[in-house]
Coordinates of C-alpha atoms in Angstrom, one line a residue:
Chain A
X15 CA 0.0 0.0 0.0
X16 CA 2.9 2.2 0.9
X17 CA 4.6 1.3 -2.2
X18 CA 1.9 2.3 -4.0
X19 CA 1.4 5.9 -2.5
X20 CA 4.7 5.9 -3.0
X21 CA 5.1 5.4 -6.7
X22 CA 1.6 6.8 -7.3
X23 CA 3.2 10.3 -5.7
X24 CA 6.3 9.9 -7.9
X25 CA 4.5 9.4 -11.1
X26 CA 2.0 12.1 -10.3
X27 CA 4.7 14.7 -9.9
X28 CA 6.6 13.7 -12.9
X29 CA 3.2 14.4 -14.9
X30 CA 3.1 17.2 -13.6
X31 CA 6.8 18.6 -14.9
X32 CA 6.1 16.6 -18.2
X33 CA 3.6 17.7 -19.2
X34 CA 4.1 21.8 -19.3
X35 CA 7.1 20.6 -21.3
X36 CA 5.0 18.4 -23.8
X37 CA 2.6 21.4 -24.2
X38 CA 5.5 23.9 -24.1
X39 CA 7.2 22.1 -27.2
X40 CA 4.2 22.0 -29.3
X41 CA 3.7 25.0 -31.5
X42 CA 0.5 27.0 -30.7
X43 CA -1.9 27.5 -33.6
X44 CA -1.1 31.0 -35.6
X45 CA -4.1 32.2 -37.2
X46 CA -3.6 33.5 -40.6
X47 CA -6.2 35.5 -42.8
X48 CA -7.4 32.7 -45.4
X49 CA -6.0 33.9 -48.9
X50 CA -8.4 33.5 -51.7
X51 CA -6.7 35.7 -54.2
X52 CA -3.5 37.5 -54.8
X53 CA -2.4 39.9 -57.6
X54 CA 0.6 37.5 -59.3
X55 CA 2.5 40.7 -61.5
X56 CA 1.9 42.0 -64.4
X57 CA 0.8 40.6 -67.8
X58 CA 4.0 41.2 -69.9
X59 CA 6.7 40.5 -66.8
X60 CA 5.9 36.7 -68.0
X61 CA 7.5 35.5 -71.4
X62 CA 4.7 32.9 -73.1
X63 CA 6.2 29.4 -72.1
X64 CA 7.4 30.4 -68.8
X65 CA 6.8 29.9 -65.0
X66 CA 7.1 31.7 -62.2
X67 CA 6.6 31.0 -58.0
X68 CA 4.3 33.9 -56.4
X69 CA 3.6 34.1 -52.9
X70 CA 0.0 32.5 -52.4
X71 CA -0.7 33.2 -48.8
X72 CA 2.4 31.7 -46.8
X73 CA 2.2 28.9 -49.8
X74 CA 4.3 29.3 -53.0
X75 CA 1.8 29.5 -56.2
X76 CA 3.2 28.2 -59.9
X77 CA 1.8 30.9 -62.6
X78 CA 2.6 29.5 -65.8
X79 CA 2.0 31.5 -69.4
X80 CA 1.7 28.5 -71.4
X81 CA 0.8 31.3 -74.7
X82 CA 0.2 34.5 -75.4
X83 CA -3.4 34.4 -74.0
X84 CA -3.6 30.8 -71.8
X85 CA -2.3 31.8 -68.3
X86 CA -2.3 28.5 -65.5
X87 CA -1.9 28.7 -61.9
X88 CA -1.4 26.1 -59.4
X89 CA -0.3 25.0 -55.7
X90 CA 3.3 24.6 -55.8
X91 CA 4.0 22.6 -53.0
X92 CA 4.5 18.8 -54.7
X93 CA 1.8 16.1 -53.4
X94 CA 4.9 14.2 -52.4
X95 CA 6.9 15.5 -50.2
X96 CA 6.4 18.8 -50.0
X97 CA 9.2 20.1 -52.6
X98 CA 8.2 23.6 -54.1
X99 CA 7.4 22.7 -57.8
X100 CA 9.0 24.5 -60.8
X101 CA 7.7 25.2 -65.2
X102 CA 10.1 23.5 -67.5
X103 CA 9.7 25.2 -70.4
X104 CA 11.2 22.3 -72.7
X105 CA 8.8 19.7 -71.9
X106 CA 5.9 22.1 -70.9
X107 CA 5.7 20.1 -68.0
X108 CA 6.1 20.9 -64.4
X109 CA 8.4 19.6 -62.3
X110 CA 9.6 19.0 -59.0
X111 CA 13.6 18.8 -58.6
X112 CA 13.7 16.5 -55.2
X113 CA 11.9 13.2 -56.2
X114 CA 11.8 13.7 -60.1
X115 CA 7.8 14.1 -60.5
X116 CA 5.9 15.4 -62.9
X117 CA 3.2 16.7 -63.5
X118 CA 1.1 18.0 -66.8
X119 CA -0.7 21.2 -67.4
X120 CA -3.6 20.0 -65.5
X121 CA -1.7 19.2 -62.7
X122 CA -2.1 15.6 -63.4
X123 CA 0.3 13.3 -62.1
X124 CA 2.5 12.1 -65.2
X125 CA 5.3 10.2 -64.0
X126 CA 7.2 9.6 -60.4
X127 CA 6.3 9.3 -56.7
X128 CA 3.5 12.3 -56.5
X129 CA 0.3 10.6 -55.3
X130 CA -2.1 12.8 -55.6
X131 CA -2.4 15.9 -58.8
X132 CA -1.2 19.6 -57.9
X133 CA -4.6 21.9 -56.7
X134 CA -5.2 24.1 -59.4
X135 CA -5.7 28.0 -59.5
X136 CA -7.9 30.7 -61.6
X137 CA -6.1 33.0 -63.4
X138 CA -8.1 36.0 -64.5
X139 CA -6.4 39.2 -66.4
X140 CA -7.4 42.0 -64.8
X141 CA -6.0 44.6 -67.2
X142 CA -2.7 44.1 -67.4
X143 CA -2.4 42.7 -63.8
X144 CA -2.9 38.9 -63.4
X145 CA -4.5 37.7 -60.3
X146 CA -5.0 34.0 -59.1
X147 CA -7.5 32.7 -57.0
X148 CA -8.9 29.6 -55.3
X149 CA -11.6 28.0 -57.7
X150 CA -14.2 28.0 -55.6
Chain B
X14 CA 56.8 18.6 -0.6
X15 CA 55.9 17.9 -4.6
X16 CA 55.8 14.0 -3.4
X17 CA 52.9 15.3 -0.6
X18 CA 51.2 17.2 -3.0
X19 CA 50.9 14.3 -5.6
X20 CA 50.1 11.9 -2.3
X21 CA 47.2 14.6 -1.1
X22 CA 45.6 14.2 -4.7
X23 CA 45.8 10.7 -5.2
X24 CA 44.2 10.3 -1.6
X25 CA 41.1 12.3 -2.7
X26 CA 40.7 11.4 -6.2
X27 CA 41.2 8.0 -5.9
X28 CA 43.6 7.4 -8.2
X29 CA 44.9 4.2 -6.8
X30 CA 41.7 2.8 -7.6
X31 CA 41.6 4.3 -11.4
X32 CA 44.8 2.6 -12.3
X33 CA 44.3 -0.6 -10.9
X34 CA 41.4 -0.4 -13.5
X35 CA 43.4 0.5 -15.9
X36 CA 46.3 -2.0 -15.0
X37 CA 44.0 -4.7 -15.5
X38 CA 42.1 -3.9 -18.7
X39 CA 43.1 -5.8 -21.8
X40 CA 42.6 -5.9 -25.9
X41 CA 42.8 -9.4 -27.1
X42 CA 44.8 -9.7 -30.1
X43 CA 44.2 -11.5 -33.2
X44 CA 43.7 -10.9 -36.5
X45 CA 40.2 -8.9 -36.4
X46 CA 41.8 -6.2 -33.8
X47 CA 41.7 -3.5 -36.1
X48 CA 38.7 -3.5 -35.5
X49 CA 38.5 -2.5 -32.3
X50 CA 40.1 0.8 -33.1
X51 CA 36.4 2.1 -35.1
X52 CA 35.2 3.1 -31.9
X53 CA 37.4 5.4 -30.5
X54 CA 38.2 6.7 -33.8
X55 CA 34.3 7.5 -33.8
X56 CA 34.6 9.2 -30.1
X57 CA 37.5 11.3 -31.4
X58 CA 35.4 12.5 -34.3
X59 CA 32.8 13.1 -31.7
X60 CA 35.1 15.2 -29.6
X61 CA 36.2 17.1 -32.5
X62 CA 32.6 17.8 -32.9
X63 CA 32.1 19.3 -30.1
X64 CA 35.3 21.3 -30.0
X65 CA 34.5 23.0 -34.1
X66 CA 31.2 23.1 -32.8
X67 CA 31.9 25.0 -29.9
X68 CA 34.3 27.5 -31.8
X69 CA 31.2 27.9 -34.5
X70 CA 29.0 28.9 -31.2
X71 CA 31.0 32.1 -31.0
X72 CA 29.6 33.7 -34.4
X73 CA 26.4 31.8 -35.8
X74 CA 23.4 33.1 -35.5
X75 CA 20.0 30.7 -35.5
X76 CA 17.9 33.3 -37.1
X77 CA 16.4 33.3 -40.5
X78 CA 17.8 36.7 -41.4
X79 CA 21.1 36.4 -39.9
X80 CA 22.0 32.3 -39.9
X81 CA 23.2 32.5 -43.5
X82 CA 25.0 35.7 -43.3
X83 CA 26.5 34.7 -39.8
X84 CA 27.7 31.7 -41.6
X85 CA 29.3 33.2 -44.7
X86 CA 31.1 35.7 -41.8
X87 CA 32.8 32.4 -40.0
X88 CA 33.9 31.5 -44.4
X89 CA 35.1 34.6 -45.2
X90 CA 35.8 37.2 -42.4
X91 CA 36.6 35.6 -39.3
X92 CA 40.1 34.0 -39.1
X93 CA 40.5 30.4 -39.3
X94 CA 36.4 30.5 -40.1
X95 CA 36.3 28.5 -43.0
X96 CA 38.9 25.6 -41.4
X97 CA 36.4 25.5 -38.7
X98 CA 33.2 25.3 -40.2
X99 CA 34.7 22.9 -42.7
X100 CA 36.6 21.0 -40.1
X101 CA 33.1 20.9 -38.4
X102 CA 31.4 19.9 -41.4
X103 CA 33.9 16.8 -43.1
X104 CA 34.5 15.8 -39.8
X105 CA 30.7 14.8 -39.2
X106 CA 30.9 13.1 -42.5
X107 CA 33.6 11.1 -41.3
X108 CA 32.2 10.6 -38.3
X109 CA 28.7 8.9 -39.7
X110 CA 30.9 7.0 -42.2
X111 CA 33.4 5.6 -39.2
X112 CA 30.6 4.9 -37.0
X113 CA 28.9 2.6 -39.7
X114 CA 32.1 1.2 -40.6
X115 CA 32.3 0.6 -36.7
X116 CA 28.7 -1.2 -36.4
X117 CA 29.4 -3.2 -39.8
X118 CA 32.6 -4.5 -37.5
X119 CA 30.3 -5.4 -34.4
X120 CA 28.1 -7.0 -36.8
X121 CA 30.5 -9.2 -38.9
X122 CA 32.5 -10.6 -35.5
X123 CA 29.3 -11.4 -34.0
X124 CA 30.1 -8.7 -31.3
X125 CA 26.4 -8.1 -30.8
X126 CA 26.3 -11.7 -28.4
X127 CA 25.4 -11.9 -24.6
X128 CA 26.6 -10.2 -22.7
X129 CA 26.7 -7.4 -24.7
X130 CA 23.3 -6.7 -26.1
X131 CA 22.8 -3.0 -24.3
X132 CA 26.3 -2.5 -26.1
X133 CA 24.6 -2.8 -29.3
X134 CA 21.6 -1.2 -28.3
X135 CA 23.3 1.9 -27.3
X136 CA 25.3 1.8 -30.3
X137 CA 22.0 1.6 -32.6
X138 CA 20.9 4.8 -30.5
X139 CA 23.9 6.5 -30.8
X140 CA 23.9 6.1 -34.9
X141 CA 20.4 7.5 -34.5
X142 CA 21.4 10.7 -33.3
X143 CA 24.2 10.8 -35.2
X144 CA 22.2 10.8 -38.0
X145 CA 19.7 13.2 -36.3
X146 CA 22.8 15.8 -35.5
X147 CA 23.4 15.3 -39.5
X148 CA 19.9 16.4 -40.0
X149 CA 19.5 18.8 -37.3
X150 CA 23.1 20.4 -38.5
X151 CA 22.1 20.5 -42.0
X152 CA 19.6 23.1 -41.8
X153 CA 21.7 25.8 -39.6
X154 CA 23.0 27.4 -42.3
X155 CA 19.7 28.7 -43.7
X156 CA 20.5 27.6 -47.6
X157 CA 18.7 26.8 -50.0
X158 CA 19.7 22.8 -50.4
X159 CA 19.5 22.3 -46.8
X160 CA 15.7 24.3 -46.7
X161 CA 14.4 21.1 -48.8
X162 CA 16.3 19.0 -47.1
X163 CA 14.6 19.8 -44.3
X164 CA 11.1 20.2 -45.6
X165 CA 11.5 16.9 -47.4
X166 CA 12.7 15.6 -44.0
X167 CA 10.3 16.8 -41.9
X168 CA 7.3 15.5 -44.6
X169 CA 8.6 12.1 -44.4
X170 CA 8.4 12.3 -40.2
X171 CA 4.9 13.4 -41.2
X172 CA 3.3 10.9 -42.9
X173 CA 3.7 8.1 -40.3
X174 CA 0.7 6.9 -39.8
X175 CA -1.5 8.6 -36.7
X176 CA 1.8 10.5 -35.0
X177 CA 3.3 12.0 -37.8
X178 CA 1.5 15.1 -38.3
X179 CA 1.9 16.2 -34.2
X180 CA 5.9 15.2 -34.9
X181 CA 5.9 17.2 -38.1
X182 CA 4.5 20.2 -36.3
X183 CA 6.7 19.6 -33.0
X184 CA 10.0 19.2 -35.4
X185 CA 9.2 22.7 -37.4
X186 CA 7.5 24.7 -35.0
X187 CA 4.2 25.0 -37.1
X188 CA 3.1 24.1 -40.4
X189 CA 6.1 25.4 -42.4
X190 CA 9.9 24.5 -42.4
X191 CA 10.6 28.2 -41.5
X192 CA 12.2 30.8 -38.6
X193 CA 10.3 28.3 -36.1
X194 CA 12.0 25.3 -37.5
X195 CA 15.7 26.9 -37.5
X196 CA 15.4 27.8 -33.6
X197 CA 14.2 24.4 -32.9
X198 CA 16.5 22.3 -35.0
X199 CA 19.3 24.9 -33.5
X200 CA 18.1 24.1 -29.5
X201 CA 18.1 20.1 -30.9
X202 CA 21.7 20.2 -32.5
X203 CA 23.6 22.4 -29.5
X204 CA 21.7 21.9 -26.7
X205 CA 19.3 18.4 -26.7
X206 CA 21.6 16.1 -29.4
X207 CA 24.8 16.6 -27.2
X208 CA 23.5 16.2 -23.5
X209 CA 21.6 12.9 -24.4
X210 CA 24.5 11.5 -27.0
X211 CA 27.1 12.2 -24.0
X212 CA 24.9 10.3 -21.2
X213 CA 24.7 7.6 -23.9
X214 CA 28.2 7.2 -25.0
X215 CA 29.2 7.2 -20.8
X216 CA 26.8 4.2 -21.1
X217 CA 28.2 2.5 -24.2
X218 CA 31.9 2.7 -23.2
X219 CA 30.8 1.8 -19.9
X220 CA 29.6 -1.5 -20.9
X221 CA 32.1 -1.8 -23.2
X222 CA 34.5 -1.5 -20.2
X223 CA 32.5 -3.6 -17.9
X224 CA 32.1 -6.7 -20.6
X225 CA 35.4 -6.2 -22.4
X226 CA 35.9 -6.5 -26.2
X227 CA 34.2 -9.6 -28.1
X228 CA 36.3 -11.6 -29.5
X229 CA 35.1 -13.3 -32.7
X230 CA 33.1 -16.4 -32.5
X231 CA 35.5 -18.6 -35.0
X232 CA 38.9 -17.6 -33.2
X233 CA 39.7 -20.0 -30.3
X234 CA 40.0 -18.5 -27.3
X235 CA 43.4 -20.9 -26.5
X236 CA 45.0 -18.8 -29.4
X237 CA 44.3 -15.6 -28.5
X238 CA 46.8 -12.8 -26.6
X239 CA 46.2 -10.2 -24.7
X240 CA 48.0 -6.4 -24.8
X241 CA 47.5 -4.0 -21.9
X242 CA 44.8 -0.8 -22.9
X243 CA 47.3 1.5 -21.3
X244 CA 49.3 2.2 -22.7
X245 CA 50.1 -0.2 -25.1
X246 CA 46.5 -0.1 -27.0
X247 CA 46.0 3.7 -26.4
X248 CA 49.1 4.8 -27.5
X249 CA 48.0 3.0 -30.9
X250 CA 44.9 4.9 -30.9
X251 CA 46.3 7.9 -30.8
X252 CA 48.4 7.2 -33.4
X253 CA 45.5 6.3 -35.6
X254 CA 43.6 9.7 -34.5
X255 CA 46.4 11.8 -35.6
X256 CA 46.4 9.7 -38.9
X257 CA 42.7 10.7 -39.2
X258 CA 43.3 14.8 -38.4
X259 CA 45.7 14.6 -40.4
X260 CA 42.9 14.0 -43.3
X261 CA 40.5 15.7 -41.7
X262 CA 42.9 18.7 -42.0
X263 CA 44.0 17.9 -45.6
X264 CA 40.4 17.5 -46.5
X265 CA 39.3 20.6 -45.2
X266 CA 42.2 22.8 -46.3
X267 CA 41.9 21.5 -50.0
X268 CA 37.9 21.2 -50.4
X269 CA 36.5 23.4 -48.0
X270 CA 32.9 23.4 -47.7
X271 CA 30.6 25.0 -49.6
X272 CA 27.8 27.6 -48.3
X273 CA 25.3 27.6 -51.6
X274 CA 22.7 30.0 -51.8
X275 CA 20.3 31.9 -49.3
X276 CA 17.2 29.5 -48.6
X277 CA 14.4 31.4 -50.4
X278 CA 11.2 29.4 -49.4
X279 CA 9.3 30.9 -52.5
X280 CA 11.8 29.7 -55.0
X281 CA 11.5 26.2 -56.8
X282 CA 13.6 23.3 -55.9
X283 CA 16.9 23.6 -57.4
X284 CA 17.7 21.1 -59.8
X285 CA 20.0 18.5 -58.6
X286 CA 18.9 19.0 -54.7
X287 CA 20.0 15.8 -52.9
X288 CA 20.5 15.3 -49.5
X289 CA 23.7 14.2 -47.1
X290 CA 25.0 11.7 -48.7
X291 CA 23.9 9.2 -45.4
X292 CA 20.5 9.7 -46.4
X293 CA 20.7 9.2 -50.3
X294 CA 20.0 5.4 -50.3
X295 CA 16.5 6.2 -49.3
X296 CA 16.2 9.3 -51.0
X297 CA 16.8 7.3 -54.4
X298 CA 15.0 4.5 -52.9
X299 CA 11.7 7.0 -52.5
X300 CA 12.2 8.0 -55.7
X301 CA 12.1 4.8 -57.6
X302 CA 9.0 3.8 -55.5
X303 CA 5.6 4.6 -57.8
X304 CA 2.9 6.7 -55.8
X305 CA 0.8 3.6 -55.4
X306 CA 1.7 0.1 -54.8
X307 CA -1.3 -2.0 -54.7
X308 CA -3.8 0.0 -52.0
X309 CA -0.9 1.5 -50.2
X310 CA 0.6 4.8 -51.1
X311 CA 4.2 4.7 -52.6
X312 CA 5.3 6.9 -49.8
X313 CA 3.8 5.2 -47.2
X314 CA 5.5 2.1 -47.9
X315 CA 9.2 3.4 -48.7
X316 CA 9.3 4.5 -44.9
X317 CA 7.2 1.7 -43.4
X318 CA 9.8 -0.4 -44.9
X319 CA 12.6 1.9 -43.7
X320 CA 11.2 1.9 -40.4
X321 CA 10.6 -1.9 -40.2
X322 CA 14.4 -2.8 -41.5
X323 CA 15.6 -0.4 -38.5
X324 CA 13.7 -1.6 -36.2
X325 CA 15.3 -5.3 -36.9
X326 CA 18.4 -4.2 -37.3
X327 CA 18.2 -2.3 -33.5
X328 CA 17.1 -5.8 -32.4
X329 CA 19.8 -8.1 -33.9
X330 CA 21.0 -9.5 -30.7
X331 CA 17.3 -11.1 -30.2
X332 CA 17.7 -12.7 -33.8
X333 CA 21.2 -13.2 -34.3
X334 CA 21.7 -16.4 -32.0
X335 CA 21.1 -19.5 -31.7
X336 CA 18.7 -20.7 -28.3
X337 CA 22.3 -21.5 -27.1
X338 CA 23.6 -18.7 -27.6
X339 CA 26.0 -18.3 -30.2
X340 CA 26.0 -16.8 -33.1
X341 CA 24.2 -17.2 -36.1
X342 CA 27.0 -16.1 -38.4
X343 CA 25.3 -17.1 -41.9
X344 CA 22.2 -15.1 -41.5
X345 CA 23.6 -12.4 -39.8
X346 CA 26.8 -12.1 -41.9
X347 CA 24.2 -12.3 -45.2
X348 CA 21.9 -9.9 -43.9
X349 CA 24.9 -7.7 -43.2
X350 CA 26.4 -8.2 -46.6
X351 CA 22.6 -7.6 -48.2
X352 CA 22.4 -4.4 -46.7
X353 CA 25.9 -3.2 -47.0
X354 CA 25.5 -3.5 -50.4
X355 CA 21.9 -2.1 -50.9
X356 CA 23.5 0.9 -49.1
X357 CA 26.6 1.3 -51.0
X358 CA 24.7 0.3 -54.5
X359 CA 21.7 2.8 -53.6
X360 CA 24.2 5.5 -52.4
X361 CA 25.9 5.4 -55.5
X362 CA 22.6 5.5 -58.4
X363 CA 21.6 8.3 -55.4
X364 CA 24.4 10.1 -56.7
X365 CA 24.7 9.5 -60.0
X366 CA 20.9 10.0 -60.9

């Protein structure tokens, strides 16, 4: 019985300094203004057949001018592992450098480890100011 | 009077005591003892670690705006900087290499037998967290390589099944590998790494000291002599250890290491990102698997099977012998041959590809 009050006290008070530690170490929630839409540059800072990463939120965004009037947009962050995405402009593919995916200009998975497609953005020309959004 | 003073020391440190230790431990000799000098060439690299590491302490600064800058100061301004950092840098890549090369040894002399399976279990501990100073060390210098390292690190912790998101989020501080992750992973590498791998090798050469060094299973023991540690064995050691600063230094001096680029986390992968070369048999082994194998996802499977190949490997003392006790030598030398060579062959096309 002793024993037990014993080692019951003990493992109550190490609880008790664990646990402000466990909760200590994990990261409190930051709450971030959703981001539905952001102004990606202007029309003619993109060459047709190129890509660029925009800021999409605190998430990298691919814009790609596949022509002179077809604009894409998508996530950037690869359904793999979580490699930021880039537009080769010789295969008109895009790629992702860590794990060799692909993906087309659907964001469908072509080839490699990527299990799921890349989430794909608006684009809408606003003037001369392209914008992307979330498709709702 | 300098006689007293020695006596008045020895009386309260107990030296006596210490040397009757060391006047009775022994190496056996025979013609696998080279072996035996992996592991302290591993705790010299370790020392040196913490020494460069040290030095590094005085300038770096585990901020996202300043660790890279901080960095290229120790490269280019401060004096000596760049043999430091570079030092510090080859010197853990030795240091994972040795410390294989040094659990390769344990496992091909069957060194992993009663009474020593907490040796080996320490051991497997101790390569963890060398790997997880590799890691952890990686990422300090806020580049760009080392930024997907991390993220592609820290994503593969995250997609174990049920615990991997909460370990994701503990390892970088949030969603994101970002100024959250660099503090943490800079507490982990000075602070948390070093205090738990020094409690662990006190236990490892403790054991080692207590149960002596194996001697391997097919050498009789009528055949086998013994040499004195000190200093006979030591002094060897030493010798080896200035053999291996002496390539440290040369390796350092001639291909000092590189800093890269700034980590910019809205930039794409750069082409040709790889990681340490420790961790490139899994890299290319993640990238040959397809996303989906059967039901399971690709990735999913690549680390399951990482996970469960580690997991026998840490308990090769249960598996390795025979219900009397010795040695299993086929399996265990085969399944050590198998993965030495899916390491070295994996490594390699890592490389290459």
């Amino acid at each position: 019985m002793l024993s037990w009050l014993l080692g019951g006290g003990a493992l109550a008070s190490m609880a008790s300094f664990f646990y402000p530690v466990a909760r200590f170490l994990i990261p409190p929630p930051v709450t971030e203004a959703a981001v539905n839409e952001v102004a990606a540059g202007k029309v003619q800072d993109l060459k047709p057949n190129s890509g660029k990463i925009v800021k999409f939120g605190n998430k990298p965004a691919l814009l790609v001018r596949v022509n002179d009037t077809e604009w894409k947009a998508f996530s950037a962050v690869c359904t793999h592992l979580n490699c930021t995405v880039q537009y080769r402009d010789s295969t008109q593919q895009i790629w992702c450098a860590c794990h060799n995916g692909t993906y087309d200009m659907s964001g469908r998975v072509v080839s490699g480890p990527p299990p799921n497609p890349l989430e794909e953005y608006a684009v809408n020309l606003r003037g001369d100011e392209v914008v992307i959004s979330k498709r709702a | 009077m300098k006689a007293q003073a020695i006596d008045w020391f020895k009386e309260r440190l107990g030296v006596d005591a210490i040397r009757e230790v060391m006047d009775h431990k022994t190496v056996p000799v025979h013609s696998a003892t080279r072996w035996y000098y992996f592991g302290g060439i591993t705790l010299f690299l370790f020392g040196i670690q913490v020494v460069t590491g040290t030095l590094l302490l005085f300038y770096y600064r585990p901020t996202v705006a300043e660790g890279f800058d901080s960095v290229r100061f120790i490269m280019t301004r401060a004096d000596f900087g760049w043999l430091i950092r570079s030092i510090h840098s080859w010197s853990a890549n030795l240091l994972i290499f040795v410390a294989f090369v040094h659990m390769f040894s344990v496992v091909f002399t069957h060194a992993y037998r009663s009474p020593r399976e907490l040796t080996w279990g320490s051991g497997i501990a101790l390569a963890g967290l060398m790997l997880g100073f590799g890691f952890s060390g990686y990422l300090l210098p806020w580049n760009q390589i080392s930024y997907f390292a991390t993220k592609v690190g820290t994503d593969v912790a995250g997609s174990v099944p049920v615990v991997g998101v909460a370990i994701a989020r503990i390892l970088r501080g949030g969603e994101d590998v970002g100024a959250a992750t660099l503090t943490r992973f800079f507490a982990l590498h000075v602070m948390v790494l070093p205090m738990i791998t020094a409690a662990l090798i006190a236990l490892h050469v403790l054991l080692v000291q207590k149960n002596g060094m194996s001697t391997p299973p097919w050498i009789a023991a009528s055949r086998v002599r013994h040499m004195k540690f000190f200093p006979n064995f030591f002094l060897r050691e030493v010798m080896v250890w200035y053999g291996v600063l002496a390539i440290l230094g040369a390796l350092a001096a001639i291909f000092p290491w590189e800093l890269g680029e700034k980590a910019d986390p809205f930039a794409s992968a750069p082409k040709g990102i790889r990681p340490e070369w420790y961790f490139l048999a899994q890299f290319y082994t993640l990238k040959l698997i397809p996303s989906h194998v059967w039901i399971f996802e690709g990735e999913l499977l690549g680390i399951a099977g990482f996970g469960a190949v580690a997991l026998a490997w840490a308990l090769l003392p249960a598996w390795g012998v025979n219900r009397a006790g010795q040695a299993r030598t086929r399996l265990v030398t085969g399944a050590g041959i198998v993965l030495v060579a899916y390491l070295a062959v994996f490594t390699v096309l890592g490389y290459v590809k």
